[in-house]
């Protein structure tokens, strides 16, 4: 809604300037360019706004050259579009290059294409539209997307933790292929969400560029959680955490795939392994879903479990490849849990400063 309001304000202001201040006979150019320059971030507005301005100027030039020397006919109209679309492939204005053709259409259709003295007026109108669009985006609540990025990261952490908790609860009592399949499907869904999270983190990082709001003091309440921070250093941590969570989801997917395949195998599970491993997985899930949760050192417990089982002569040797794979997958995830917790502590120390 904010983006829509800003676009309406920019286009309307540009129309008013073109019609009432510049007394333009074709006031639609300024609001058209203003509409093109209001993007979700200030950085995009400036970079794409410059491209829109240059492309629109080229469109004005193409239309005047064709209109003055060849006249405005059906075939010259087609020629202007052809030249505009071909020029739109220029690399440094490619994102907004189609504005060359659209501006040429507007100018040719206005009936002023043959009047050379009005060329300067059209160039000024394009500049006014671009300037208004960029100014509105800078001054009218320029967006910062840090909290959006943090919500994505936190939600993936929460989903990953909940899957592990559910897995631990069901594995410790009874489980089957269908449950293992649902765990695996959940990890596939997490991978899709991570793609959206990466886009959100990149947008949040871009939203801080040339944004005046990042220089303003941000009021903080004592109860404000660590993930609500909006400093540039913390934003970098969100990208680092997302990298680690992405790795964690890969290991979790391998873990669920192993359990799914194991559900087809015959034979009983060793109850000591089942209960100990399930307890460790549940605690690891609680730690990654809620960094404030208090759990016993997980990595050491995995090491103890491996040592205790390796000295058990009654444990069938055929069970070790499966048990070892499950322990190793959880160990990888535990390392990631520790990394996430360390990043949290680093953020908290920066908040204290």
Coordinates of C-alpha atoms in Angstrom, one line a residue:
X1 CA 0.0 0.0 0.0
X2 CA 2.8 2.4 0.8
X3 CA 4.4 1.7 -2.6
X4 CA 1.0 2.4 -4.3
X5 CA 0.6 5.7 -2.4
X6 CA 4.1 6.9 -3.2
X7 CA 3.6 6.1 -6.9
X8 CA 0.3 8.1 -6.9
X9 CA 1.9 11.0 -5.1
X10 CA 4.8 11.1 -7.5
X11 CA 2.8 10.8 -10.7
X12 CA 0.2 13.4 -9.5
X13 CA 2.9 15.9 -8.4
X14 CA 4.7 15.4 -11.7
X15 CA 1.5 16.1 -13.6
X16 CA 0.8 19.2 -11.6
X17 CA 4.3 20.6 -12.3
X18 CA 4.1 19.8 -16.0
X19 CA 0.6 21.3 -16.5
X20 CA 0.5 24.2 -14.1
X21 CA 4.1 25.2 -13.7
X22 CA 5.7 24.3 -17.0
X23 CA 2.4 24.8 -18.9
X24 CA 3.2 21.8 -21.1
X25 CA 0.8 21.0 -23.9
X26 CA 1.7 17.3 -23.4
X27 CA 1.8 16.9 -19.6
X28 CA 1.7 13.1 -19.6
X29 CA 5.4 12.6 -20.1
X30 CA 6.4 13.9 -16.6
X31 CA 3.9 11.6 -14.7
X32 CA 4.8 8.7 -17.0
X33 CA 8.5 8.9 -16.1
X34 CA 7.7 9.6 -12.4
X35 CA 5.7 6.3 -12.4
X36 CA 8.6 4.5 -13.8
X37 CA 11.1 5.7 -11.2
X38 CA 9.2 4.7 -7.9
X39 CA 10.7 1.3 -7.0
X40 CA 10.6 -0.7 -3.8
X41 CA 14.0 0.6 -2.7
X42 CA 15.8 3.9 -2.9
X43 CA 18.7 2.4 -4.6
X44 CA 16.5 0.9 -7.3
X45 CA 14.7 4.2 -7.7
X46 CA 18.0 6.0 -8.3
X47 CA 19.6 3.4 -10.6
X48 CA 16.5 2.5 -12.6
X49 CA 15.4 6.2 -12.5
X50 CA 18.6 7.2 -14.3
X51 CA 18.0 4.5 -16.9
X52 CA 14.4 5.6 -17.3
X53 CA 15.4 9.2 -17.8
X54 CA 18.1 8.4 -20.4
X55 CA 15.8 6.0 -22.2
X56 CA 13.0 8.5 -22.3
X57 CA 15.4 11.2 -23.6
X58 CA 16.4 8.8 -26.3
X59 CA 12.8 8.2 -27.1
X60 CA 12.1 11.9 -27.4
X61 CA 15.1 12.3 -29.7
X62 CA 14.1 9.3 -31.9
X63 CA 10.5 10.7 -32.3
X64 CA 11.7 14.2 -33.1
X65 CA 14.3 13.0 -35.7
X66 CA 11.8 10.8 -37.4
X67 CA 8.9 13.3 -37.1
X68 CA 11.0 16.2 -38.4
X69 CA 12.7 14.5 -41.3
X70 CA 10.2 11.8 -42.4
X71 CA 6.9 13.1 -41.0
X72 CA 4.4 11.2 -38.9
X73 CA 3.0 8.4 -41.0
X74 CA 2.1 4.8 -40.4
X75 CA 5.4 3.5 -41.6
X76 CA 7.4 6.1 -39.7
X77 CA 5.5 5.2 -36.6
X78 CA 6.5 1.6 -37.1
X79 CA 10.1 2.8 -37.8
X80 CA 10.2 4.7 -34.5
X81 CA 9.1 1.6 -32.5
X82 CA 11.6 -0.6 -34.4
X83 CA 14.5 1.8 -33.6
X84 CA 13.3 2.2 -30.0
X85 CA 13.1 -1.5 -29.3
X86 CA 16.5 -2.1 -31.0
X87 CA 18.1 0.6 -28.9
X88 CA 16.5 -0.8 -25.7
X89 CA 19.0 -3.7 -25.9
X90 CA 21.8 -1.3 -25.0
X91 CA 23.3 -3.0 -21.9
X92 CA 23.5 -0.1 -19.5
X93 CA 19.8 0.8 -20.0
X94 CA 18.4 -2.6 -20.7
X95 CA 16.2 -2.8 -17.6
X96 CA 14.3 0.4 -18.7
X97 CA 15.2 0.4 -22.4
X98 CA 11.6 -0.2 -23.5
X99 CA 10.9 3.4 -22.4
X100 CA 12.6 4.5 -25.6
X101 CA 9.8 3.0 -27.7
X102 CA 7.0 4.0 -25.4
X103 CA 8.2 7.6 -25.2
X104 CA 8.4 7.7 -28.9
X105 CA 4.9 6.5 -29.2
X106 CA 3.7 9.2 -26.8
X107 CA 5.5 12.0 -28.5
X108 CA 4.5 10.9 -32.1
X109 CA 0.9 10.5 -31.0
X110 CA 0.9 14.0 -29.4
X111 CA 1.3 15.7 -32.7
X112 CA 4.4 17.7 -31.6
X113 CA 7.0 15.5 -33.0
X114 CA 7.8 17.8 -36.0
X115 CA 8.2 20.9 -33.8
X116 CA 11.9 21.2 -33.1
X117 CA 11.6 24.2 -30.7
X118 CA 9.6 22.0 -28.3
X119 CA 12.3 19.4 -28.1
X120 CA 13.9 21.1 -25.1
X121 CA 10.5 21.2 -23.3
X122 CA 10.0 17.5 -23.7
X123 CA 13.5 16.8 -22.3
X124 CA 12.8 19.0 -19.3
X125 CA 9.5 17.3 -18.7
X126 CA 11.2 13.9 -18.6
X127 CA 13.8 15.2 -16.1
X128 CA 11.0 16.7 -13.9
X129 CA 9.2 13.3 -13.9
X130 CA 12.3 11.4 -13.0
X131 CA 13.3 13.9 -10.3
X132 CA 9.9 13.9 -8.7
X133 CA 9.7 10.1 -8.6
X134 CA 13.2 9.7 -7.0
X135 CA 12.6 12.5 -4.6
X136 CA 9.3 11.1 -3.4
X137 CA 10.9 7.7 -2.8
X138 CA 13.7 9.2 -0.8
X139 CA 11.6 11.5 1.3
X140 CA 8.3 9.6 1.8
X141 CA 9.2 6.8 4.3
X142 CA 12.0 5.2 2.3
X143 CA 11.7 1.5 2.9
X144 CA 14.0 -0.6 5.1
X145 CA 13.3 -4.3 4.6
X146 CA 15.4 -5.6 7.6
X147 CA 12.5 -6.8 9.6
X148 CA 11.0 -8.7 6.6
X149 CA 14.3 -10.5 6.2
X150 CA 14.6 -11.3 9.9
X151 CA 11.1 -12.8 9.8
X152 CA 12.0 -15.1 6.9
X153 CA 15.1 -16.3 8.7
X154 CA 13.3 -16.8 12.0
X155 CA 10.5 -18.6 10.4
X156 CA 12.8 -21.1 8.6
X157 CA 14.6 -21.7 11.9
X158 CA 11.3 -22.3 13.6
X159 CA 10.1 -24.7 11.0
X160 CA 13.3 -26.6 11.0
X161 CA 13.2 -26.9 14.8
X162 CA 9.6 -28.0 14.9
X163 CA 10.2 -30.8 12.3
X164 CA 13.1 -32.0 14.5
X165 CA 10.9 -31.9 17.6
X166 CA 8.1 -33.8 15.9
X167 CA 10.5 -36.3 14.5
X168 CA 12.0 -36.9 18.0
X169 CA 8.6 -37.4 19.6
X170 CA 7.3 -39.8 16.9
X171 CA 10.6 -41.7 16.5
X172 CA 10.9 -42.4 20.3
X173 CA 7.5 -44.1 20.4
X174 CA 6.3 -45.3 17.0
X175 CA 6.8 -44.2 13.4
X176 CA 6.3 -45.4 9.9
X177 CA 7.0 -44.6 6.3
X178 CA 4.2 -42.1 6.0
X179 CA 5.5 -40.1 8.9
X180 CA 9.1 -40.2 7.5
X181 CA 7.7 -39.1 4.1
X182 CA 5.9 -36.1 5.7
X183 CA 9.2 -35.1 7.4
X184 CA 11.0 -35.3 4.1
X185 CA 8.3 -33.2 2.3
X186 CA 8.6 -30.6 5.0
X187 CA 12.3 -30.2 4.3
X188 CA 11.5 -29.8 0.6
X189 CA 9.1 -27.0 1.4
X190 CA 11.8 -25.4 3.5
X191 CA 14.1 -25.3 0.5
X192 CA 11.5 -23.4 -1.4
X193 CA 11.1 -20.9 1.4
X194 CA 14.8 -20.4 1.6
X195 CA 14.8 -19.2 -2.0
X196 CA 12.3 -16.5 -1.0
X197 CA 14.3 -15.8 2.1
X198 CA 17.4 -15.2 0.0
X199 CA 15.6 -12.7 -2.1
X200 CA 14.3 -11.0 1.0
X201 CA 17.7 -10.7 2.5
X202 CA 19.2 -9.3 -0.7
X203 CA 16.4 -6.8 -0.9
X204 CA 16.9 -5.8 2.7
X205 CA 20.6 -5.3 2.1
X206 CA 19.8 -3.2 -1.0
X207 CA 17.2 -1.2 0.9
X208 CA 19.9 0.3 3.1
X209 CA 21.9 1.7 0.3
X210 CA 21.6 5.5 -0.1
X211 CA 18.7 5.4 2.4
X212 CA 18.5 8.4 4.8
X213 CA 16.6 6.4 7.4
X214 CA 19.6 4.3 8.2
X215 CA 21.2 7.4 9.7
X216 CA 18.3 8.1 12.0
X217 CA 18.4 6.9 15.6
X218 CA 16.1 3.9 16.2
X219 CA 14.3 3.8 19.5
X220 CA 14.6 0.4 21.2
X221 CA 12.7 -1.1 24.1
X222 CA 14.5 -3.4 26.6
X223 CA 12.2 -6.3 25.7
X224 CA 12.8 -6.0 22.0
X225 CA 14.2 -9.3 20.7
X226 CA 17.6 -9.6 19.0
X227 CA 16.1 -10.3 15.6
X228 CA 14.3 -6.9 15.4
X229 CA 17.6 -5.1 15.1
X230 CA 18.1 -2.9 12.0
X231 CA 21.8 -2.2 11.9
X232 CA 23.9 -2.9 8.8
X233 CA 26.2 -5.2 10.7
X234 CA 23.3 -7.2 11.9
X235 CA 21.8 -7.4 8.4
X236 CA 25.1 -9.0 7.2
X237 CA 24.5 -11.6 9.9
X238 CA 21.1 -12.5 8.5
X239 CA 22.8 -13.6 5.3
X240 CA 25.4 -15.6 7.2
X241 CA 22.7 -17.3 9.3
X242 CA 20.7 -18.1 6.2
X243 CA 23.7 -19.8 4.6
X244 CA 24.1 -21.9 7.7
X245 CA 20.3 -22.7 7.9
X246 CA 20.4 -23.7 4.2
X247 CA 23.1 -26.2 5.0
X248 CA 21.1 -27.3 8.0
X249 CA 18.1 -28.0 5.9
X250 CA 20.2 -30.1 3.5
X251 CA 21.5 -32.2 6.4
X252 CA 17.9 -32.5 7.8
X253 CA 16.7 -33.6 4.4
X254 CA 19.4 -36.3 4.3
X255 CA 18.4 -37.3 7.8
X256 CA 14.7 -37.7 6.9
X257 CA 15.6 -39.6 3.7
X258 CA 17.6 -42.0 5.8
X259 CA 14.7 -42.6 8.2
X260 CA 12.4 -43.0 5.3
X261 CA 14.6 -45.7 3.8
X262 CA 15.1 -47.3 7.2
X263 CA 11.3 -47.7 7.6
X264 CA 11.4 -50.4 4.9
X265 CA 14.1 -52.4 6.7
X266 CA 13.3 -55.3 8.9
X267 CA 14.5 -55.8 12.4
X268 CA 14.2 -54.0 15.8
X269 CA 15.8 -50.8 16.8
X270 CA 18.1 -50.7 19.7
X271 CA 16.0 -49.1 22.4
X272 CA 19.0 -47.3 24.1
X273 CA 19.9 -45.7 20.7
X274 CA 16.3 -44.9 19.9
X275 CA 15.6 -43.1 23.2
X276 CA 19.0 -41.3 23.5
X277 CA 19.0 -40.2 19.9
X278 CA 15.4 -39.0 19.9
X279 CA 16.1 -37.0 23.1
X280 CA 19.1 -35.3 21.5
X281 CA 17.2 -34.5 18.2
X282 CA 14.4 -33.0 20.2
X283 CA 16.8 -30.8 22.2
X284 CA 18.5 -29.7 19.0
X285 CA 15.2 -28.8 17.5
X286 CA 14.3 -26.7 20.5
X287 CA 17.6 -25.0 20.4
X288 CA 17.3 -24.0 16.7
X289 CA 13.6 -23.0 17.0
X290 CA 14.2 -20.9 20.1
X291 CA 17.7 -19.6 20.7
X292 CA 16.7 -18.7 24.3
X293 CA 15.9 -22.4 25.1
X294 CA 18.1 -24.0 27.7
X295 CA 19.4 -27.4 26.6
X296 CA 22.3 -29.6 27.7
X297 CA 25.4 -29.5 25.4
X298 CA 24.2 -31.5 22.4
X299 CA 27.5 -32.2 20.6
X300 CA 29.0 -33.9 23.7
X301 CA 25.9 -36.0 24.1
X302 CA 26.2 -37.3 20.6
X303 CA 29.9 -38.2 21.2
X304 CA 28.9 -40.0 24.4
X305 CA 26.2 -41.9 22.5
X306 CA 28.7 -43.0 19.8
X307 CA 31.2 -44.1 22.4
X308 CA 28.7 -46.0 24.4
X309 CA 27.3 -47.9 21.4
X310 CA 30.7 -48.6 19.9
X311 CA 31.7 -50.5 23.1
X312 CA 28.5 -52.6 23.1
X313 CA 29.2 -56.1 21.9
X314 CA 25.5 -56.9 21.8
X315 CA 24.7 -54.3 19.2
X316 CA 24.4 -56.0 15.7
X317 CA 27.2 -54.8 13.4
X318 CA 24.7 -54.4 10.6
X319 CA 23.0 -51.6 12.6
X320 CA 26.1 -49.3 12.7
X321 CA 26.0 -47.9 9.2
X322 CA 22.4 -46.7 9.8
X323 CA 23.0 -45.5 13.4
X324 CA 26.3 -43.8 12.3
X325 CA 24.5 -42.0 9.5
X326 CA 21.8 -40.7 11.8
X327 CA 24.4 -39.5 14.4
X328 CA 26.5 -37.8 11.7
X329 CA 23.6 -35.9 10.2
X330 CA 22.5 -34.6 13.7
X331 CA 26.1 -33.7 14.5
X332 CA 26.2 -31.5 11.3
X333 CA 22.9 -29.9 12.3
X334 CA 24.2 -29.3 15.9
X335 CA 27.2 -27.4 14.6
X336 CA 24.8 -25.1 12.7
X337 CA 22.7 -24.7 15.9
X338 CA 25.9 -23.5 17.6
X339 CA 26.7 -21.1 14.8
X340 CA 23.2 -19.6 15.0
X341 CA 23.5 -19.2 18.7
X342 CA 26.9 -17.5 18.4
X343 CA 25.5 -15.1 15.8
X344 CA 22.7 -14.3 18.3
X345 CA 25.2 -13.5 21.1
X346 CA 27.2 -11.3 18.8
X347 CA 24.1 -9.3 17.9
X348 CA 23.1 -8.9 21.5
X349 CA 26.6 -7.6 22.4
X350 CA 26.3 -5.0 19.6
X351 CA 22.9 -4.0 20.9
X352 CA 24.4 -3.5 24.4
X353 CA 27.0 -1.2 22.9

